[in-house]
Amino acid sequence: MSNNLRLGLIGSYVPKKCGIATFGRDLIDSIKYNIPKAEIIIAAAETGNETYQYDKSVVAIIKTTRRQSYRRAAEKFNEAKVDLVLLQHEFGLFGGKWIKVKIDGETKDYPTGEYILETINNLKCPMITTLHSVVPHPDPGRRKVIKQIIDKSVAVVTMTQNSKTILIADYNADKSKVFVIHHGVPVKNKESRSEVIRKLNLNKHTFYLTMTGLLSNNKGVDLVIKAMPAILIKHPNCHLLVIGQTHPQVIAIHGEEYRESLTELAKKLKVEKSITFINKFLKTKDLMEYLSISSLHLTPYRDPDQSASGTLAYAIGSNIVIISTPYRYAQELLAKKRGFIVPFEDYAAIAEIVNKLIDKPVIRLLTKANIRKFGRIMAWPAVGKSYLSVINKFIY
């Protein structure tokens, strides 16, 4: 592949505090790791009330509700004569109509995000789309938008085989067009656990459980708090670290009501001294330090259709034993004895498996051996190479 590669990227971007912004930055870094002279310019998506100081690689701002900004992004890529554009797609990133969808008897509003079509319909170069969420059995509104994105893309990237299967079955995607590339993970921290424990001012004799990511009700932090009394009765040296600020969209609507409810729950159950809330959006390096001292990581998410999770991917990359509910991404990544699945909404099952894994370290060691093999192919340098392999099919 030529060292003169010139790419465009569409998605939220750092310093915005969200998983796709971090993913976009890490994807760019992984491509440049493999091709140092590659040039990548960015159209950064943000809501109307957001303003960020980006680096010079950001050449266009896509404002969620301003259709003209979508067309302007296409013009910027065309003027730069990029070889190919990488679209990071998530419904909440892009504006357009909202539709009502009835799920399990409850009606919810969802964005279709069709304004992004203003950008991709005006591009003069090929486009590869990474779908960060793949909705099974979609409603007609969102299906129509995703179908148009697939048709406009020379290739579509998903993060699991399950998502690829859904695209083929529910969106009529050409299977030769869909590639599975894992969510990238940072290279594992090389510092020893004792060094990091000392740096973070933690206790080397404590058994740490971790939960990470932007807080919302979907994360199931309340379930782990409810599990803590049964864990602490058997293992009083256990401590839960809840790492991450409240999701900006939650704050915008409800403020810190959810986080405050969690601290109140911990007090009510008399486990507040065994739980620490680290109310920050940590830089990747700092987050990886916390993960490096973790003994167990938990993702008891409530959405069964969640098709990607950066926090779960990072935990695998850190070679941590994981306990999760059976959402789609977790089912695939934790298969083949790479982790442990508990039923949705079952805090008693969480307590039971945590206690078992503390009591039987040999099970943790065997699980970590399985995770280690899988984690190697998820390291960002390898993921960047996989993206370049797909890119190479369509620009030369």
mmCIF file of C-alpha atoms in Angstrom, residues 185-387:
data_model
loop_
_atom_site.group_PDB
_atom_site.id
_atom_site.type_symbol
_atom_site.label_atom_id
_atom_site.label_comp_id
_atom_site.label_asym_id
_atom_site.label_seq_id
_atom_site.Cartn_x
_atom_site.Cartn_y
_atom_site.Cartn_z
ATOM 1 C CA VAL A 185 -7.731 -2.409 22.444
ATOM 2 C CA PRO A 186 -4.649 -0.581 23.693
ATOM 3 C CA VAL A 187 -1.434 -2.490 24.179
ATOM 4 C CA LYS A 188 -1.378 -3.873 27.732
ATOM 5 C CA ASN A 189 0.244 -1.783 30.465
ATOM 6 C CA LYS A 190 3.777 -3.092 31.119
ATOM 7 C CA GLU A 191 4.068 -1.739 34.656
ATOM 8 C CA SER A 192 3.753 -4.297 37.437
ATOM 9 C CA ARG A 193 0.566 -4.437 39.486
ATOM 10 C CA SER A 194 2.443 -3.348 42.613
ATOM 11 C CA GLU A 195 3.828 -0.280 40.808
ATOM 12 C CA VAL A 196 0.383 0.761 39.605
ATOM 13 C CA ILE A 197 -1.213 0.052 43.002
ATOM 14 C CA ARG A 198 1.326 2.382 44.583
ATOM 15 C CA LYS A 199 0.810 5.075 41.923
ATOM 16 C CA LEU A 200 -2.995 4.988 42.356
ATOM 17 C CA ASN A 201 -2.724 4.952 46.151
ATOM 18 C CA LEU A 202 -4.637 1.684 46.404
ATOM 19 C CA ASN A 203 -4.207 -1.326 48.697
ATOM 20 C CA LYS A 204 -2.169 -4.261 47.406
ATOM 21 C CA HIS A 205 -4.106 -6.676 49.647
ATOM 22 C CA THR A 206 -7.527 -5.695 48.243
ATOM 23 C CA PHE A 207 -9.403 -7.730 45.625
ATOM 24 C CA TYR A 208 -10.626 -5.134 43.136
ATOM 25 C CA LEU A 209 -13.741 -5.419 40.991
ATOM 26 C CA THR A 210 -14.069 -2.833 38.217
ATOM 27 C CA MET A 211 -16.805 -1.302 36.101
ATOM 28 C CA THR A 212 -15.893 1.326 33.529
ATOM 29 C CA GLY A 213 -17.494 3.622 30.970
ATOM 30 C CA LEU A 214 -20.017 6.442 30.867
ATOM 31 C CA LEU A 215 -22.655 5.832 33.534
ATOM 32 C CA SER A 216 -26.280 5.234 32.663
ATOM 33 C CA ASN A 217 -29.004 2.900 33.879
ATOM 34 C CA ASN A 218 -28.134 0.454 31.090
ATOM 35 C CA LYS A 219 -24.746 -0.288 32.712
ATOM 36 C CA GLY A 220 -26.327 -2.140 35.646
ATOM 37 C CA VAL A 221 -24.094 -0.642 38.335
ATOM 38 C CA ASP A 222 -27.037 -0.921 40.753
ATOM 39 C CA LEU A 223 -27.046 -4.707 40.254
ATOM 40 C CA VAL A 224 -23.428 -5.011 41.345
ATOM 41 C CA ILE A 225 -24.060 -2.781 44.355
ATOM 42 C CA LYS A 226 -26.953 -5.075 45.314
ATOM 43 C CA ALA A 227 -24.570 -8.046 44.972
ATOM 44 C CA MET A 228 -21.954 -6.509 47.271
ATOM 45 C CA PRO A 229 -23.460 -7.519 50.674
ATOM 46 C CA ALA A 230 -23.346 -11.225 49.751
ATOM 47 C CA ILE A 231 -19.807 -10.796 48.396
ATOM 48 C CA LEU A 232 -18.499 -8.899 51.428
ATOM 49 C CA ILE A 233 -19.875 -11.440 53.910
ATOM 50 C CA LYS A 234 -17.475 -14.008 52.437
ATOM 51 C CA HIS A 235 -14.744 -11.650 51.199
ATOM 52 C CA PRO A 236 -14.542 -8.434 53.215
ATOM 53 C CA ASN A 237 -11.349 -7.393 51.367
ATOM 54 C CA CYS A 238 -13.289 -6.975 48.116
ATOM 55 C CA HIS A 239 -13.718 -3.449 46.719
ATOM 56 C CA LEU A 240 -15.698 -2.157 43.729
ATOM 57 C CA LEU A 241 -14.268 0.650 41.575
ATOM 58 C CA VAL A 242 -16.903 2.358 39.389
ATOM 59 C CA ILE A 243 -14.828 4.320 36.895
ATOM 60 C CA GLY A 244 -16.369 6.938 34.633
ATOM 61 C CA GLN A 245 -18.480 10.071 34.575
ATOM 62 C CA THR A 246 -22.224 10.066 33.985
ATOM 63 C CA HIS A 247 -23.186 9.933 30.305
ATOM 64 C CA PRO A 248 -23.599 13.517 28.970
ATOM 65 C CA GLN A 249 -27.021 12.670 27.519
ATOM 66 C CA VAL A 250 -28.167 11.431 30.933
ATOM 67 C CA ILE A 251 -26.851 14.585 32.617
ATOM 68 C CA ALA A 252 -28.629 16.777 30.055
ATOM 69 C CA ILE A 253 -32.009 15.238 30.951
ATOM 70 C CA HIS A 254 -31.694 14.017 34.541
ATOM 71 C CA GLY A 255 -28.548 15.651 35.931
ATOM 72 C CA GLU A 256 -26.698 13.416 38.415
ATOM 73 C CA GLU A 257 -29.885 11.751 39.630
ATOM 74 C CA TYR A 258 -28.690 8.275 38.596
ATOM 75 C CA ARG A 259 -25.257 8.545 40.221
ATOM 76 C CA GLU A 260 -26.828 9.930 43.390
ATOM 77 C CA SER A 261 -29.274 7.005 43.456
ATOM 78 C CA LEU A 262 -26.306 4.623 43.330
ATOM 79 C CA THR A 263 -24.557 6.242 46.273
ATOM 80 C CA GLU A 264 -27.830 6.200 48.233
ATOM 81 C CA LEU A 265 -28.280 2.508 47.414
ATOM 82 C CA ALA A 266 -24.762 1.753 48.645
ATOM 83 C CA LYS A 267 -25.475 3.562 51.919
ATOM 84 C CA LYS A 268 -28.810 1.787 52.347
ATOM 85 C CA LEU A 269 -27.088 -1.595 51.943
ATOM 86 C CA LYS A 270 -24.192 -0.486 54.191
ATOM 87 C CA VAL A 271 -21.566 -1.207 51.538
ATOM 88 C CA GLU A 272 -20.516 2.377 50.760
ATOM 89 C CA LYS A 273 -17.058 1.889 52.328
ATOM 90 C CA SER A 274 -16.370 -0.932 49.842
ATOM 91 C CA ILE A 275 -17.275 1.093 46.736
ATOM 92 C CA THR A 276 -15.377 3.984 45.158
ATOM 93 C CA PHE A 277 -16.882 6.135 42.411
ATOM 94 C CA ILE A 278 -14.230 7.716 40.208
ATOM 95 C CA ASN A 279 -16.325 10.423 38.559
ATOM 96 C CA LYS A 280 -14.008 11.184 35.622
ATOM 97 C CA PHE A 281 -13.696 10.429 31.933
ATOM 98 C CA LEU A 282 -10.184 9.016 32.115
ATOM 99 C CA LYS A 283 -7.578 9.196 29.404
ATOM 100 C CA THR A 284 -6.947 5.777 27.878
ATOM 101 C CA LYS A 285 -3.581 5.431 29.607
ATOM 102 C CA ASP A 286 -5.114 6.153 33.022
ATOM 103 C CA LEU A 287 -8.036 3.809 32.394
ATOM 104 C CA MET A 288 -5.653 1.014 31.437
ATOM 105 C CA GLU A 289 -3.805 1.513 34.716
ATOM 106 C CA TYR A 290 -6.987 0.877 36.688
ATOM 107 C CA LEU A 291 -7.784 -2.165 34.569
ATOM 108 C CA SER A 292 -4.277 -3.536 35.140
ATOM 109 C CA ILE A 293 -4.931 -3.842 38.902
ATOM 110 C CA SER A 294 -8.421 -5.309 38.483
ATOM 111 C CA SER A 295 -9.094 -8.941 39.335
ATOM 112 C CA LEU A 296 -12.613 -9.111 37.902
ATOM 113 C CA HIS A 297 -14.432 -6.803 35.464
ATOM 114 C CA LEU A 298 -18.223 -6.592 35.265
ATOM 115 C CA THR A 299 -20.522 -5.551 32.407
ATOM 116 C CA PRO A 300 -24.061 -6.499 33.555
ATOM 117 C CA TYR A 301 -25.665 -4.401 30.809
ATOM 118 C CA ARG A 302 -29.412 -4.348 30.328
ATOM 119 C CA ASP A 303 -29.691 -4.086 26.523
ATOM 120 C CA PRO A 304 -29.688 -7.620 25.048
ATOM 121 C CA ASP A 305 -29.034 -6.242 21.544
ATOM 122 C CA GLN A 306 -25.873 -4.285 22.376
ATOM 123 C CA SER A 307 -23.484 -5.226 19.587
ATOM 124 C CA ALA A 308 -20.277 -3.530 20.764
ATOM 125 C CA SER A 309 -18.684 -2.390 24.004
ATOM 126 C CA GLY A 310 -15.372 -0.600 24.223
ATOM 127 C CA THR A 311 -15.199 -1.258 27.961
ATOM 128 C CA LEU A 312 -15.585 -5.010 27.475
ATOM 129 C CA ALA A 313 -13.006 -4.968 24.687
ATOM 130 C CA TYR A 314 -10.533 -3.051 26.866
ATOM 131 C CA ALA A 315 -11.013 -5.556 29.698
ATOM 132 C CA ILE A 316 -10.195 -8.411 27.340
ATOM 133 C CA GLY A 317 -7.151 -6.526 26.121
ATOM 134 C CA SER A 318 -6.090 -6.138 29.760
ATOM 135 C CA ASN A 319 -6.468 -9.903 30.284
ATOM 136 C CA ILE A 320 -9.059 -9.552 33.046
ATOM 137 C CA VAL A 321 -11.631 -12.191 33.900
ATOM 138 C CA ILE A 322 -15.057 -10.790 32.986
ATOM 139 C CA ILE A 323 -18.578 -11.365 34.333
ATOM 140 C CA SER A 324 -21.338 -10.168 32.039
ATOM 141 C CA THR A 325 -24.981 -10.424 31.140
ATOM 142 C CA PRO A 326 -25.690 -12.130 27.775
ATOM 143 C CA TYR A 327 -25.946 -9.109 25.502
ATOM 144 C CA ARG A 328 -24.904 -9.946 21.936
ATOM 145 C CA TYR A 329 -21.347 -8.586 22.063
ATOM 146 C CA ALA A 330 -20.586 -10.334 25.345
ATOM 147 C CA GLN A 331 -21.997 -13.666 24.163
ATOM 148 C CA GLU A 332 -19.566 -13.745 21.265
ATOM 149 C CA LEU A 333 -16.460 -12.366 22.949
ATOM 150 C CA LEU A 334 -16.807 -14.442 26.121
ATOM 151 C CA ALA A 335 -17.521 -17.709 24.302
ATOM 152 C CA LYS A 336 -15.066 -20.622 24.490
ATOM 153 C CA LYS A 337 -14.438 -20.151 28.219
ATOM 154 C CA ARG A 338 -13.191 -16.552 27.901
ATOM 155 C CA GLY A 339 -15.550 -15.264 30.604
ATOM 156 C CA PHE A 340 -18.699 -15.844 32.626
ATOM 157 C CA ILE A 341 -22.308 -15.044 31.764
ATOM 158 C CA VAL A 342 -25.050 -14.345 34.321
ATOM 159 C CA PRO A 343 -28.769 -13.777 33.609
ATOM 160 C CA PHE A 344 -30.110 -10.264 33.117
ATOM 161 C CA GLU A 345 -31.161 -8.460 36.310
ATOM 162 C CA ASP A 346 -29.823 -11.246 38.569
ATOM 163 C CA TYR A 347 -27.628 -9.695 41.256
ATOM 164 C CA ALA A 348 -27.659 -12.932 43.281
ATOM 165 C CA ALA A 349 -25.997 -14.706 40.341
ATOM 166 C CA ILE A 350 -23.376 -11.934 40.177
ATOM 167 C CA ALA A 351 -22.555 -12.423 43.861
ATOM 168 C CA GLU A 352 -22.395 -16.194 43.453
ATOM 169 C CA ILE A 353 -19.930 -16.138 40.537
ATOM 170 C CA VAL A 354 -17.755 -13.432 42.121
ATOM 171 C CA ASN A 355 -17.449 -15.486 45.302
ATOM 172 C CA LYS A 356 -16.677 -18.611 43.309
ATOM 173 C CA LEU A 357 -13.938 -16.918 41.312
ATOM 174 C CA ILE A 358 -12.339 -15.435 44.432
ATOM 175 C CA ASP A 359 -12.405 -18.822 46.157
ATOM 176 C CA LYS A 360 -11.011 -20.699 43.149
ATOM 177 C CA PRO A 361 -8.081 -18.759 41.647
ATOM 178 C CA VAL A 362 -7.238 -21.694 39.367
ATOM 179 C CA ILE A 363 -10.443 -20.986 37.403
ATOM 180 C CA ARG A 364 -9.338 -17.379 36.970
ATOM 181 C CA LEU A 365 -5.922 -18.504 35.737
ATOM 182 C CA LEU A 366 -7.384 -20.896 33.163
ATOM 183 C CA THR A 367 -9.820 -18.226 31.957
ATOM 184 C CA LYS A 368 -7.046 -15.648 31.650
ATOM 185 C CA ALA A 369 -5.077 -18.069 29.472
ATOM 186 C CA ASN A 370 -8.026 -18.258 27.064
ATOM 187 C CA ILE A 371 -8.454 -14.471 27.091
ATOM 188 C CA ARG A 372 -4.757 -13.866 26.401
ATOM 189 C CA LYS A 373 -4.844 -15.711 23.079
ATOM 190 C CA PHE A 374 -7.909 -13.805 21.922
ATOM 191 C CA GLY A 375 -6.682 -10.428 23.145
ATOM 192 C CA ARG A 376 -3.655 -10.476 20.851
ATOM 193 C CA ILE A 377 -5.774 -10.138 17.704
ATOM 194 C CA MET A 378 -7.652 -7.204 19.271
ATOM 195 C CA ALA A 379 -4.563 -5.030 19.870
ATOM 196 C CA TRP A 380 -4.861 -1.755 17.947
ATOM 197 C CA PRO A 381 -1.795 -2.305 15.707
ATOM 198 C CA ALA A 382 -3.348 -5.586 14.490
ATOM 199 C CA VAL A 383 -6.778 -3.960 14.077
ATOM 200 C CA GLY A 384 -5.260 -1.111 12.072
ATOM 201 C CA LYS A 385 -3.599 -3.644 9.802
ATOM 202 C CA SER A 386 -6.961 -5.370 9.285
ATOM 203 C CA TYR A 387 -8.614 -2.073 8.309
#
